[in-house]
Every structure is written in C-alpha cells, then in structure tokens.
CSV table of C-alpha atoms in Angstrom, one decimal:
chain,number,residue,atom,x,y,z
Y,1,MET,CA,-122.8,-36.1,232.0
Y,2,THR,CA,-119.3,-36.7,230.1
Y,3,GLU,CA,-117.3,-39.9,230.7
Y,4,HIS,CA,-113.9,-40.7,230.8
Y,5,LEU,CA,-111.6,-43.5,231.3
Y,6,ALA,CA,-109.6,-43.6,234.1
Y,7,THR,CA,-105.9,-43.1,233.0
Y,8,PRO,CA,-103.1,-40.7,234.1
Y,9,THR,CA,-103.9,-37.7,231.8
Y,10,PRO,CA,-106.2,-35.5,232.1
Y,11,ALA,CA,-110.1,-36.1,231.4
Y,12,GLY,CA,-111.4,-35.2,227.9
Y,13,THR,CA,-108.2,-35.8,226.8
Y,14,THR,CA,-108.5,-36.4,223.3
Y,15,GLY,CA,-105.3,-38.2,222.1
Y,16,GLY,CA,-102.7,-34.9,221.9
Y,17,ALA,CA,-101.3,-36.0,225.4
Y,18,ALA,CA,-98.1,-37.5,225.1
Y,19,GLY,CA,-99.4,-40.7,227.2
Y,20,ASP,CA,-101.1,-41.3,223.8
Y,21,ARG,CA,-98.3,-42.0,221.6
Y,22,PRO,CA,-97.0,-45.5,221.2
Y,23,PRO,CA,-93.3,-45.9,221.1
Y,24,PRO,CA,-91.3,-45.9,217.8
Y,25,ALA,CA,-91.2,-48.6,214.9
Y,26,ARG,CA,-89.0,-50.6,215.3
Y,27,LEU,CA,-87.6,-53.6,213.1
Y,28,ALA,CA,-88.1,-56.0,216.2
Y,29,PHE,CA,-91.3,-56.9,216.3
Y,30,ASP,CA,-93.3,-55.9,220.0
Y,31,GLY,CA,-96.4,-55.9,221.6
Y,32,HIS,CA,-97.5,-52.1,220.5
Y,33,THR,CA,-97.0,-53.2,216.4
Y,34,TRP,CA,-99.3,-56.7,217.3
Y,35,LYS,CA,-102.1,-55.0,219.1
Y,36,GLU,CA,-102.0,-52.2,215.5
Y,37,ILE,CA,-101.6,-55.2,212.8
Y,38,ALA,CA,-104.1,-57.0,215.0
Y,39,HIS,CA,-106.1,-53.7,214.3
Y,40,LEU,CA,-105.6,-53.6,210.8
Y,41,LEU,CA,-106.5,-57.1,210.2
Y,42,ALA,CA,-109.7,-56.3,211.5
Y,43,ASN,CA,-110.5,-53.0,210.1
Y,44,PHE,CA,-112.2,-54.9,206.9
Y,45,PRO,CA,-115.0,-56.8,209.2
Y,46,ALA,CA,-115.7,-53.8,211.2
Y,47,ALA,CA,-115.9,-51.6,208.2
Y,48,LEU,CA,-117.9,-54.2,206.2
Y,49,ALA,CA,-120.5,-54.4,209.0
Y,50,GLY,CA,-120.3,-50.5,209.8
Y,51,PHE,CA,-121.2,-50.0,205.9
Y,52,VAL,CA,-123.5,-52.8,205.5
Y,53,TYR,CA,-125.4,-50.8,209.0
Y,54,VAL,CA,-125.5,-48.1,207.3
Y,55,THR,CA,-126.8,-47.8,203.5
Y,56,THR,CA,-129.3,-50.4,205.3
Y,57,VAL,CA,-130.6,-49.1,208.0
Y,58,LEU,CA,-130.3,-45.1,207.5
Y,59,LEU,CA,-130.4,-45.1,203.5
Y,60,VAL,CA,-134.0,-46.7,203.7
Y,61,GLY,CA,-135.2,-44.5,206.9
Y,62,ALA,CA,-134.0,-41.4,204.9
Y,63,GLY,CA,-135.8,-43.1,201.6
Y,64,LEU,CA,-139.1,-43.6,204.1
Y,65,THR,CA,-139.2,-40.1,205.3
Y,66,VAL,CA,-142.2,-39.9,203.4
Y,67,THR,CA,-143.7,-42.4,205.0
Y,68,VAL,CA,-144.9,-42.8,209.1
Y,69,ILE,CA,-142.4,-44.9,209.9
Y,70,GLY,CA,-139.4,-43.1,207.9
Y,71,LEU,CA,-138.1,-40.8,210.4
Y,72,PRO,CA,-138.3,-43.2,213.1
Y,73,LEU,CA,-136.4,-45.3,211.2
Y,74,LEU,CA,-133.5,-43.1,210.6
Y,75,ALA,CA,-133.9,-41.8,214.2
Y,76,ALA,CA,-133.3,-45.2,215.4
Y,77,GLY,CA,-130.5,-46.0,213.2
Y,78,LEU,CA,-128.7,-43.3,214.7
Y,79,LEU,CA,-128.8,-44.3,217.9
Y,80,GLY,CA,-127.4,-47.6,216.6
Y,81,ALA,CA,-124.4,-45.6,214.7
Y,82,ARG,CA,-124.0,-44.5,218.5
Y,83,GLU,CA,-123.6,-47.9,219.8
Y,84,PHE,CA,-121.1,-48.5,217.1
Y,85,GLY,CA,-119.2,-45.6,217.3
Y,86,LYS,CA,-118.8,-47.2,220.8
Y,87,LEU,CA,-117.6,-50.1,219.7
Y,88,GLU,CA,-115.2,-48.9,217.4
Y,89,ARG,CA,-113.9,-46.4,220.7
Y,90,ALA,CA,-113.4,-49.3,222.7
Y,91,ARG,CA,-111.5,-50.9,219.7
Y,92,ALA,CA,-109.1,-48.2,219.3
Y,93,ARG,CA,-108.3,-47.7,222.9
Y,94,ALA,CA,-107.2,-51.8,223.2
Y,95,LEU,CA,-105.5,-51.7,220.5
Y,96,LEU,CA,-104.3,-48.4,219.3
Y,97,GLY,CA,-104.2,-47.0,222.7
Y,98,VAL,CA,-106.0,-43.7,221.5
Y,99,ARG,CA,-107.9,-42.6,224.6
Y,100,VAL,CA,-110.9,-40.4,224.0
Y,101,GLY,CA,-113.9,-39.1,225.4
Y,102,GLU,CA,-117.4,-40.8,225.4
Y,103,PRO,CA,-120.3,-38.0,223.7
Y,104,SER,CA,-122.5,-37.4,226.1
Y,105,PRO,CA,-125.9,-39.3,226.3
Y,106,LEU,CA,-129.1,-38.4,225.2
Y,107,PRO,CA,-131.6,-36.9,227.4
Y,108,LEU,CA,-134.4,-38.6,225.5
Y,109,ARG,CA,-135.8,-40.5,229.2
Y,110,ARG,CA,-136.0,-36.4,231.0
Y,111,GLU,CA,-139.8,-35.7,232.7
Y,112,GLY,CA,-141.7,-33.4,230.0
Y,113,GLY,CA,-140.4,-34.4,226.7
Y,114,GLY,CA,-143.3,-36.0,224.3
Y,115,PHE,CA,-142.4,-38.1,221.5
Y,116,LEU,CA,-141.8,-35.3,219.3
Y,117,PRO,CA,-139.7,-33.4,221.0
Y,118,ARG,CA,-137.5,-36.8,221.3
Y,119,LEU,CA,-137.9,-37.8,217.5
Y,120,TRP,CA,-136.4,-34.7,216.8
Y,121,MET,CA,-133.0,-34.9,219.4
Y,122,ALA,CA,-132.1,-38.1,217.7
Y,123,LEU,CA,-132.1,-36.9,214.2
Y,124,LYS,CA,-129.9,-34.0,214.9
Y,125,ASP,CA,-128.0,-35.5,217.5
Y,126,PRO,CA,-124.2,-34.9,215.4
Y,127,VAL,CA,-122.8,-37.8,217.5
Y,128,GLY,CA,-124.7,-40.0,215.7
Y,129,TRP,CA,-124.1,-38.6,212.1
Y,130,ARG,CA,-120.5,-38.6,212.3
Y,131,THR,CA,-120.3,-42.2,213.3
Y,132,ALA,CA,-122.5,-42.9,210.3
Y,133,LEU,CA,-119.8,-40.3,208.2
Y,134,TYR,CA,-117.4,-42.8,210.0
Y,135,ALA,CA,-119.0,-46.2,209.0
Y,136,PHE,CA,-119.4,-45.3,205.4
Y,137,MET,CA,-116.1,-43.9,204.3
Y,138,ARG,CA,-114.2,-46.5,206.6
Y,139,LEU,CA,-115.4,-49.8,203.9
Y,140,PRO,CA,-112.8,-48.6,200.7
Y,141,TRP,CA,-109.8,-47.5,203.9
Y,142,GLY,CA,-111.0,-51.0,205.8
Y,143,VAL,CA,-110.0,-52.6,201.8
Y,144,VAL,CA,-106.4,-51.2,201.6
Y,145,THR,CA,-105.6,-52.0,204.9
Y,146,PHE,CA,-106.4,-55.2,205.0
Y,147,ALA,CA,-104.8,-55.8,201.7
Y,148,VAL,CA,-101.5,-53.6,202.8
Y,149,THR,CA,-101.0,-55.4,205.6
Y,150,LEU,CA,-102.1,-59.0,205.3
Y,151,THR,CA,-99.6,-58.7,201.2
Y,152,SER,CA,-96.8,-57.4,203.8
Y,153,LEU,CA,-97.1,-59.6,206.5
Y,154,PHE,CA,-95.5,-62.4,204.3
Y,155,VAL,CA,-93.8,-60.4,201.7
Y,156,LEU,CA,-92.5,-56.8,203.3
Y,157,TRP,CA,-92.4,-58.2,206.8
Y,158,PRO,CA,-88.8,-56.6,207.8
Y,159,VAL,CA,-91.0,-52.9,207.2
Y,160,LEU,CA,-94.0,-54.2,208.7
Y,161,PRO,CA,-93.5,-52.2,211.6
Y,162,PHE,CA,-93.2,-49.5,209.8
Y,163,ILE,CA,-96.0,-49.7,207.4
Y,164,ALA,CA,-98.5,-50.8,210.3
Y,165,ARG,CA,-97.6,-47.5,212.5
Y,166,GLY,CA,-98.5,-45.2,209.4
Y,167,LEU,CA,-101.7,-47.0,208.7
Y,168,ALA,CA,-102.2,-46.7,212.4
Y,169,ASN,CA,-101.6,-43.4,213.0
Y,170,ALA,CA,-104.5,-42.7,209.3
Y,171,ASP,CA,-106.8,-44.9,211.8
Y,172,ARG,CA,-106.2,-42.4,215.2
Y,173,ALA,CA,-106.4,-39.9,213.1
Y,174,MET,CA,-110.2,-40.6,212.4
Y,175,VAL,CA,-111.3,-41.7,215.3
Y,176,ARG,CA,-110.2,-38.8,216.7
Y,177,GLY,CA,-111.6,-36.5,213.8
Y,178,LEU,CA,-114.7,-38.4,213.7
Y,179,LEU,CA,-115.9,-40.2,217.1
Y,180,SER,CA,-114.2,-38.2,220.3
Y,181,PRO,CA,-116.8,-35.4,221.1
Y,182,SER,CA,-116.0,-32.2,221.0
Y,183,ASP,CA,-114.5,-30.9,223.4
Y,184,GLU,CA,-116.5,-27.4,224.3
Y,185,LEU,CA,-119.8,-28.6,222.9
Y,186,GLU,CA,-119.1,-31.4,226.1
Y,187,ARG,CA,-117.7,-28.8,228.8
Y,188,ARG,CA,-120.9,-26.4,227.8
Y,189,ILE,CA,-123.2,-29.2,228.1
Y,190,ALA,CA,-122.1,-30.5,231.4
Y,191,GLU,CA,-121.9,-26.8,232.6
Y,192,LEU,CA,-125.3,-26.2,231.6
Y,193,GLU,CA,-126.9,-29.3,233.4
Y,194,SER,CA,-125.0,-28.4,236.6
Y,195,ASP,CA,-126.2,-24.8,235.9
Y,196,ARG,CA,-130.0,-26.0,235.3
Y,197,GLY,CA,-130.0,-27.9,238.8
Y,198,ILE,CA,-128.6,-24.9,240.9
Y,199,VAL,CA,-131.5,-22.6,238.8
Y,200,VAL,CA,-134.1,-25.2,239.8
Y,201,ASP,CA,-132.5,-25.8,244.2
Y,202,THR,CA,-132.5,-22.0,244.2
Y,203,ALA,CA,-136.4,-21.1,243.0
Y,204,ALA,CA,-137.3,-24.1,245.3
Y,205,ALA,CA,-135.2,-22.0,248.5
Y,206,ASP,CA,-136.3,-18.3,247.4
Y,207,LEU,CA,-140.2,-20.4,247.5
Y,208,ARG,CA,-139.9,-21.5,250.6
Y,209,ARG,CA,-138.3,-18.6,252.3
Y,210,ILE,CA,-141.1,-16.5,251.1
Y,211,GLU,CA,-143.9,-19.1,252.3
Y,212,ARG,CA,-141.8,-19.3,255.8
Y,213,ASP,CA,-141.6,-15.4,255.9
Y,214,LEU,CA,-145.8,-14.3,254.2
Y,215,HIS,CA,-145.9,-17.9,257.5
Y,216,ASP,CA,-144.0,-16.7,260.3
Y,217,GLY,CA,-144.8,-13.1,259.6
Y,218,ALA,CA,-148.0,-10.8,257.8
Y,219,GLN,CA,-150.2,-14.2,258.1
Y,220,ALA,CA,-150.1,-14.3,261.7
Y,221,ARG,CA,-150.1,-11.0,262.6
Y,222,LEU,CA,-153.1,-10.6,260.3
Y,223,VAL,CA,-154.7,-13.7,262.2
Y,224,ASN,CA,-154.3,-11.5,265.6
Y,225,LEU,CA,-155.3,-8.4,264.0
Y,226,ALA,CA,-158.6,-10.5,263.0
Y,227,MET,CA,-158.9,-11.9,266.4
Y,228,GLY,CA,-158.3,-8.4,267.8
Y,229,LEU,CA,-161.3,-7.0,266.1
Y,230,GLY,CA,-163.5,-9.7,266.9
Y,231,LEU,CA,-163.1,-9.3,270.3
Y,232,ALA,CA,-163.7,-5.6,269.8
Y,233,LYS,CA,-166.7,-6.3,268.2
Y,234,GLU,CA,-168.3,-8.3,271.3
Y,235,LYS,CA,-167.1,-5.3,273.5
Y,236,LEU,CA,-168.5,-2.7,271.2
Y,237,LEU,CA,-171.7,-2.1,273.4
Y,238,GLU,CA,-170.5,-3.4,276.4
Y,239,ASP,CA,-167.8,-1.1,277.2
Y,240,PRO,CA,-167.3,1.3,274.3
Y,241,ASP,CA,-163.8,2.6,276.0
Y,242,ALA,CA,-162.1,-1.0,275.9
Y,243,ALA,CA,-163.6,-1.5,272.2
Y,244,ALA,CA,-161.9,1.5,270.9
Y,245,ALA,CA,-158.6,1.2,272.2
Y,246,MET,CA,-158.6,-2.7,270.9
Y,247,VAL,CA,-159.5,-0.9,267.8
Y,248,ASP,CA,-156.6,1.1,268.1
Y,249,GLU,CA,-154.0,-1.9,268.8
Y,250,ALA,CA,-155.3,-3.4,265.6
Y,251,HIS,CA,-154.9,-0.4,263.4
Y,252,GLY,CA,-151.4,-0.5,265.0
Y,253,GLU,CA,-151.4,-4.2,264.4
Y,254,VAL,CA,-152.5,-3.7,260.0
Y,255,LYS,CA,-149.4,-0.8,260.2
Y,256,LEU,CA,-146.9,-3.6,261.4
Y,257,ALA,CA,-148.6,-6.1,258.9
Y,258,LEU,CA,-148.3,-3.5,255.7
Y,259,GLN,CA,-144.6,-3.0,256.7
Y,260,GLU,CA,-143.5,-6.5,256.8
Y,261,LEU,CA,-145.5,-7.0,253.5
Y,262,ARG,CA,-143.8,-4.2,252.4
Y,263,ASP,CA,-140.3,-6.0,253.1
Y,264,LEU,CA,-141.5,-9.2,252.1
Y,265,ALA,CA,-141.8,-7.2,248.4
Y,266,ARG,CA,-139.0,-5.2,248.6
Y,267,GLY,CA,-137.0,-9.0,249.0
Y,268,ILE,CA,-138.8,-10.5,246.3
Y,269,HIS,CA,-138.4,-7.4,244.0
Y,270,PRO,CA,-138.2,-3.7,245.1
Y,271,ALA,CA,-140.6,-1.1,243.7
Y,272,VAL,CA,-137.7,1.5,243.8
Y,273,LEU,CA,-135.4,-1.0,241.0
Y,274,THR,CA,-138.5,-1.6,238.5
Y,275,ASP,CA,-139.1,2.2,239.0
Y,276,ARG,CA,-135.4,4.3,239.4
Y,277,GLY,CA,-133.2,1.5,238.4
Y,278,LEU,CA,-129.8,0.3,240.5
Y,279,ASP,CA,-128.7,3.7,241.2
Y,280,ALA,CA,-131.6,4.5,243.4
Y,281,ALA,CA,-131.5,0.9,244.4
Y,282,LEU,CA,-128.9,0.4,245.6
Y,283,SER,CA,-128.7,3.7,247.3
Y,284,SER,CA,-131.0,2.4,249.2
Y,285,VAL,CA,-129.9,-0.7,249.7
Y,286,ALA,CA,-126.7,1.4,251.0
Y,287,SER,CA,-128.7,3.6,253.3
Y,288,ARG,CA,-129.6,0.6,255.5
Y,289,CYS,CA,-125.9,-0.8,255.4
Y,290,THR,CA,-124.8,-0.3,259.4
Y,291,VAL,CA,-121.8,1.3,257.5
Y,292,PRO,CA,-121.2,4.3,255.6
Y,293,VAL,CA,-121.5,3.0,252.1
Y,294,ARG,CA,-120.6,5.1,248.8
Y,295,VAL,CA,-122.0,4.3,245.5
Y,296,THR,CA,-120.9,5.1,242.5
Y,297,VAL,CA,-123.0,3.5,238.9
Y,298,ASP,CA,-121.7,3.9,236.0
Y,299,LEU,CA,-124.1,2.9,233.1
Y,300,ALA,CA,-125.8,4.7,230.7
Y,301,GLU,CA,-128.7,2.7,230.3
Y,302,ARG,CA,-130.3,0.0,232.1
Y,303,PRO,CA,-130.0,-3.6,231.6
Y,304,ALA,CA,-132.1,-6.5,230.8
Y,305,PRO,CA,-134.7,-6.4,234.7
Y,306,ALA,CA,-133.5,-9.9,235.1
Y,307,ILE,CA,-129.4,-9.5,235.4
Y,308,GLU,CA,-131.0,-6.0,237.7
Y,309,GLY,CA,-132.4,-8.4,239.7
Y,310,ILE,CA,-129.4,-10.4,240.2
Y,311,ALA,CA,-127.0,-7.5,240.3
Y,312,TYR,CA,-129.2,-5.9,243.1
Y,313,PHE,CA,-129.5,-9.2,245.2
Y,314,THR,CA,-125.9,-9.8,245.1
Y,315,VAL,CA,-125.3,-6.4,246.5
Y,316,SER,CA,-127.5,-6.8,248.9
Y,317,GLU,CA,-126.4,-9.8,250.0
Y,318,LEU,CA,-122.7,-8.6,249.9
Y,319,LEU,CA,-123.4,-5.3,251.8
Y,320,GLN,CA,-125.4,-7.7,254.6
Y,321,ASN,CA,-121.8,-9.8,255.1
Y,322,VAL,CA,-120.0,-6.2,255.7
Y,323,SER,CA,-123.1,-5.0,257.9
Y,324,LYS,CA,-123.3,-8.7,260.2
Y,325,HIS,CA,-119.1,-10.0,259.8
Y,326,SER,CA,-116.6,-7.2,258.3
Y,327,GLY,CA,-116.4,-5.1,261.6
Y,328,ALA,CA,-115.5,-2.3,258.9
Y,329,ARG,CA,-115.5,1.6,259.5
Y,330,SER,CA,-116.3,1.8,255.4
Y,331,ALA,CA,-117.5,0.3,252.4
Y,332,SER,CA,-117.9,1.2,248.6
Y,333,VAL,CA,-120.5,0.0,245.9
Y,334,GLU,CA,-119.0,0.0,242.1
Y,335,VAL,CA,-121.2,-0.8,238.9
Y,336,TRP,CA,-120.0,-0.2,235.2
Y,337,ARG,CA,-120.5,-1.8,232.2
Y,338,VAL,CA,-117.3,-3.1,230.0
Y,339,GLU,CA,-118.7,-4.1,226.4
Y,340,ASN,CA,-120.7,-7.0,226.6
Y,341,ARG,CA,-120.0,-7.3,230.7
Y,342,LEU,CA,-121.7,-5.2,233.6
Y,343,LEU,CA,-119.1,-5.9,236.9
Y,344,ILE,CA,-120.0,-5.0,240.2
Y,345,GLN,CA,-117.3,-4.5,243.1
Y,346,VAL,CA,-118.4,-4.4,246.4
Y,347,GLY,CA,-115.3,-3.6,248.9
Y,348,ASP,CA,-115.0,-2.8,252.9
Y,349,ASP,CA,-111.4,-1.9,255.5
Y,350,GLY,CA,-112.8,-4.8,257.4
Y,351,ARG,CA,-110.9,-7.6,259.1
Y,352,GLY,CA,-110.9,-9.3,256.1
Y,353,GLY,CA,-111.1,-13.1,255.7
Y,354,ALA,CA,-114.0,-14.0,254.2
Y,355,ARG,CA,-114.4,-17.0,252.0
Y,356,LEU,CA,-116.8,-18.6,249.6
Y,357,ASP,CA,-116.7,-21.6,251.9
Y,358,GLY,CA,-117.2,-19.1,255.4
Y,359,GLY,CA,-120.6,-19.6,255.7
Y,360,THR,CA,-121.6,-16.2,254.6
Y,361,GLY,CA,-123.9,-17.1,252.0
Y,362,MET,CA,-121.2,-15.9,249.2
Y,363,LYS,CA,-121.2,-19.6,248.0
Y,364,GLY,CA,-124.6,-19.6,246.9
Y,365,LEU,CA,-123.9,-16.3,245.2
Y,366,ALA,CA,-121.4,-17.4,243.4
Y,367,ASP,CA,-123.2,-20.7,242.6
Y,368,ARG,CA,-126.4,-18.5,241.6
Y,369,LEU,CA,-124.0,-15.9,239.2
Y,370,SER,CA,-122.2,-19.0,237.5
Y,371,ALA,CA,-125.8,-20.5,236.4
Y,372,VAL,CA,-126.2,-17.1,234.0
Y,373,ASP,CA,-123.0,-17.4,232.6
Y,374,GLY,CA,-121.4,-15.0,235.5
Y,375,LEU,CA,-118.6,-14.9,237.7
Y,376,PHE,CA,-118.1,-14.5,241.1
Y,377,VAL,CA,-114.1,-13.4,242.7
Y,378,VAL,CA,-113.5,-13.4,246.2
Y,379,ASP,CA,-110.0,-11.3,247.3
Y,380,SER,CA,-109.8,-10.7,250.9
Y,381,PRO,CA,-106.9,-11.4,252.9
Y,382,GLU,CA,-106.8,-12.0,257.0
Y,383,GLY,CA,-106.8,-8.4,258.3
Y,384,GLY,CA,-108.6,-6.8,255.5
Y,385,PRO,CA,-109.8,-4.8,253.3
Y,386,THR,CA,-112.0,-7.2,251.0
Y,387,ALA,CA,-112.8,-6.6,247.5
Y,388,VAL,CA,-115.6,-8.9,245.9
Y,389,THR,CA,-116.0,-9.2,242.3
Y,390,ALA,CA,-119.2,-10.2,239.9
Y,391,GLU,CA,-119.7,-10.3,236.5
Y,392,LEU,CA,-123.0,-10.6,234.7
Y,393,PRO,CA,-123.5,-10.7,230.8
Y,394,TRP,CA,-124.6,-8.1,229.7
Y,395,ARG,CA,-128.2,-8.0,228.1
Y,396,ASP,CA,-130.1,-5.0,226.7
Y,397,ARG,CA,-133.4,-4.0,227.6
Y,398,THR,CA,-136.2,-4.3,225.1
Y,399,ALA,CA,-139.4,-2.4,225.1
Y,400,ALA,CA,-141.3,-4.2,226.2
Y,401,ASP,CA,-139.3,-5.1,229.7
Y,402,ALA,CA,-139.3,-1.1,230.1
Y,403,GLU,CA,-143.3,-1.3,229.0
Y,404,GLY,CA,-143.8,-3.9,232.1
Y,405,GLY,CA,-141.7,-2.1,234.5
Y,406,ALA,CA,-143.4,0.9,234.4
Y,407,SER,CA,-146.7,-0.4,234.9
Y,408,GLY,CA,-145.3,-2.7,237.4
Y,409,GLY,CA,-144.3,0.6,239.2
Y,410,ASP,CA,-147.8,1.8,239.1
Y,411,ARG,CA,-149.2,-1.2,240.1
Y,412,ALA,CA,-146.0,-0.9,243.2
Y,413,ARG,CA,-147.0,2.6,244.2
Y,414,ARG,CA,-150.9,2.5,244.5
Y,415,THR,CA,-150.3,-0.6,246.8
Y,416,THR,CA,-147.8,1.2,249.1
Y,417,GLY,CA,-149.7,4.5,249.0
Y,418,THR,CA,-151.4,2.5,251.5
Y,419,ARG,CA,-152.2,4.2,255.1
C-alpha cells in the first residue's frame, strides 16, 4: 500500500499544493534559505555516491547479463536504487519541504511466487529505473550547484537567497518528476490489492454457503432416504403394505431432495441464464418476487458469462430485498448497455430508507461490483421510492463462451429432466 506523510495536505500530494511552496526569497537569510543552501552543498557528495553506485552495480550487472549472475545482480542493483531514492526523498523533505508519497513496495515475498517471477518483477520495476536515471544524471548537476553555491556564499552573498531558490526549485522539479510515484498507478495498485481481498473473501463465503446448504439440506434428506429404504427392505417380506408405504414416502423424499439440489444449482449458476440469457433469467427471478415486477432488458447481444452472472445475482439479491424489506406494491428492473458499460436499475415504490450499511446485503453487492470495476449507487430517501443503479464493464461474449454455455445447458436439461 502507498505510504504518505502525515501532513495537513491531502494524502498522495506530489508537490502541487500550496503547503509545498516555501516563503518568497528575501535578502535577509532565513531558515528556509539556509536549508536550501545546505541541500545544494550536499548535492555533490550525494550525487557522487549515487553515480558511483549506478555505474558500478547496474552497468556491471547489465554487462554480465550473458552470465548466470548478471540478471540477479542487475535486479539487486535496482532494489538498491529504490533505497537510494528513499534517502533522496527524505533529504528533499527535510531541506526543501518537498512532500512526495513513497512508492508501493514490490510484493516480492507474496506466497506462490517463484524465483523467476520475482526476478522479472524486480527487473521491470519502473521506480528502480527512474531512481537509477535520477542518480546517473545528478553528478554534473551536483557539481554545478556545489560550485555555484559555494562561490556565491563568499562572493555573491547579498543575492545568494535568490540564486539558492532558483537552483533549489530545479532540484524540487527533479525530485517530483523522477522520485515521486505515479498517482494513477499507485491508486490502481491499491484498488487491485483491495479488490483481490474482496474476491477471495466472497469466493470463500460462497463456498461456505454451498457447503452449508448441501449439509443441512440435500445431504440430510438423502441420509433419511437411505435409512427409510433400508427399513423398507427389512419389512418387504414381513409386511409388504408397510414397505410399500415407506417406499412411497422415500419417493417423496427423492423429489424434495431433487428440488433442493435444483435450487442450489440455480443459486450457483441457473440453467436458464446459460441457455437463454438475462432476459429470461431475470423474468424467472421476477416471477418469484412477492410484488409485481416489470422487467425490461434492452441488449442487442449477450455479455461475457462472468458479467452476465454478476448482473443476474445483483438483480436477484435486490429483488429479495424488495420482497423482504421494502413494503412495495410494484417494482421494476431495467437493463441496458451504454458503450462499454452494462447498466442495471432496480426500483420500487416502497418505504425507502435503504442504505449500504443497513444490513440488507447491499454493502456486499457494492464490494462485489467494485472488484470488477463496477459501480453501485443507492438512491432511497425515507418514504421512497427506491432506485438502485449498478454499472458493470461490458465484455463481449466469445465463441468459446457460447459453445461452453450451450453444452452446459444441454447437461442442465438432462439433469433437471429427472422425474
């Protein structure tokens, strides 16, 4: 995750805020001027150390890439360049007042990553390469700033604050340009890390739900069925009428177990969605709602199965909320496409007051949609009406998806055709 300094300016600020700007330069030396002079005088030794490091480690590593140790040495050099950049950012913060966020650390220790993926991650690290470029180009600039500042300190000291401010501003620009993280990239990395956790948690919760439904529902019913058939087998010769009654009861248990399995399969991925798409699947969901629901699906083609499934379960859960919590007399479902986005709106004329933190599962829906770059907006004033809008990225359905859906539908029809 991106680390930011605890300053009054917004997190991630890279120097554009007014808080980064030092006071105007004056003829009288003040604390800011002396800090800038100290920074400019320290440029030469810092630049010399950075230049020596880059030329010895990185260039040697690049030259040895034809050998086994070349690439690992180059990767280690880039990791070391990151540390050099951290020191330079600290120096700029202390002496120039430049506040830049620290780049996200490389996830080299994550589980499941082997040596080669970690090596490649270090070799393509843009932060390391930008820091190496910064260290390489700083030597001539460090010589110039050291010489000009030292000379001005004895010869041009009346105007030294203005000279120091000009040179320090060039240093500030270099730090912001080469040592600050990319705001968009860092934001995207943080979002993906958060979304990955949400996806993992959601998948684990779904697996627990399926396991619980199987254990408490169909599995328990099938166990009772096996016991009933065993008793009927024992009574088959002694009391055929009682055995026949027990077999008839077992037949009823089989039907109930099949229905529970169908309901469970529908909760995982309904066959009607695979076979006929969102229009038919949402109409089926709407028919089970306790209030009349008008369904309008305006799609010229079907989206990718993953997007289609998320849209289906989003509408399904929202209609369950309408049945349980809204007190509505009617509801509506609208689905349409705008360019590369799939939009869903579920509305009702109920009592309103729905919130993301209201305990109706909407927070979970919002998290699931955000994990696939979707949006979830709730407009539900007290007294109603309620309108929930969901937005998903549109991805086209490939030929492989269509073929897989057809074969899956055939299997579903063969399974659900049991009597």
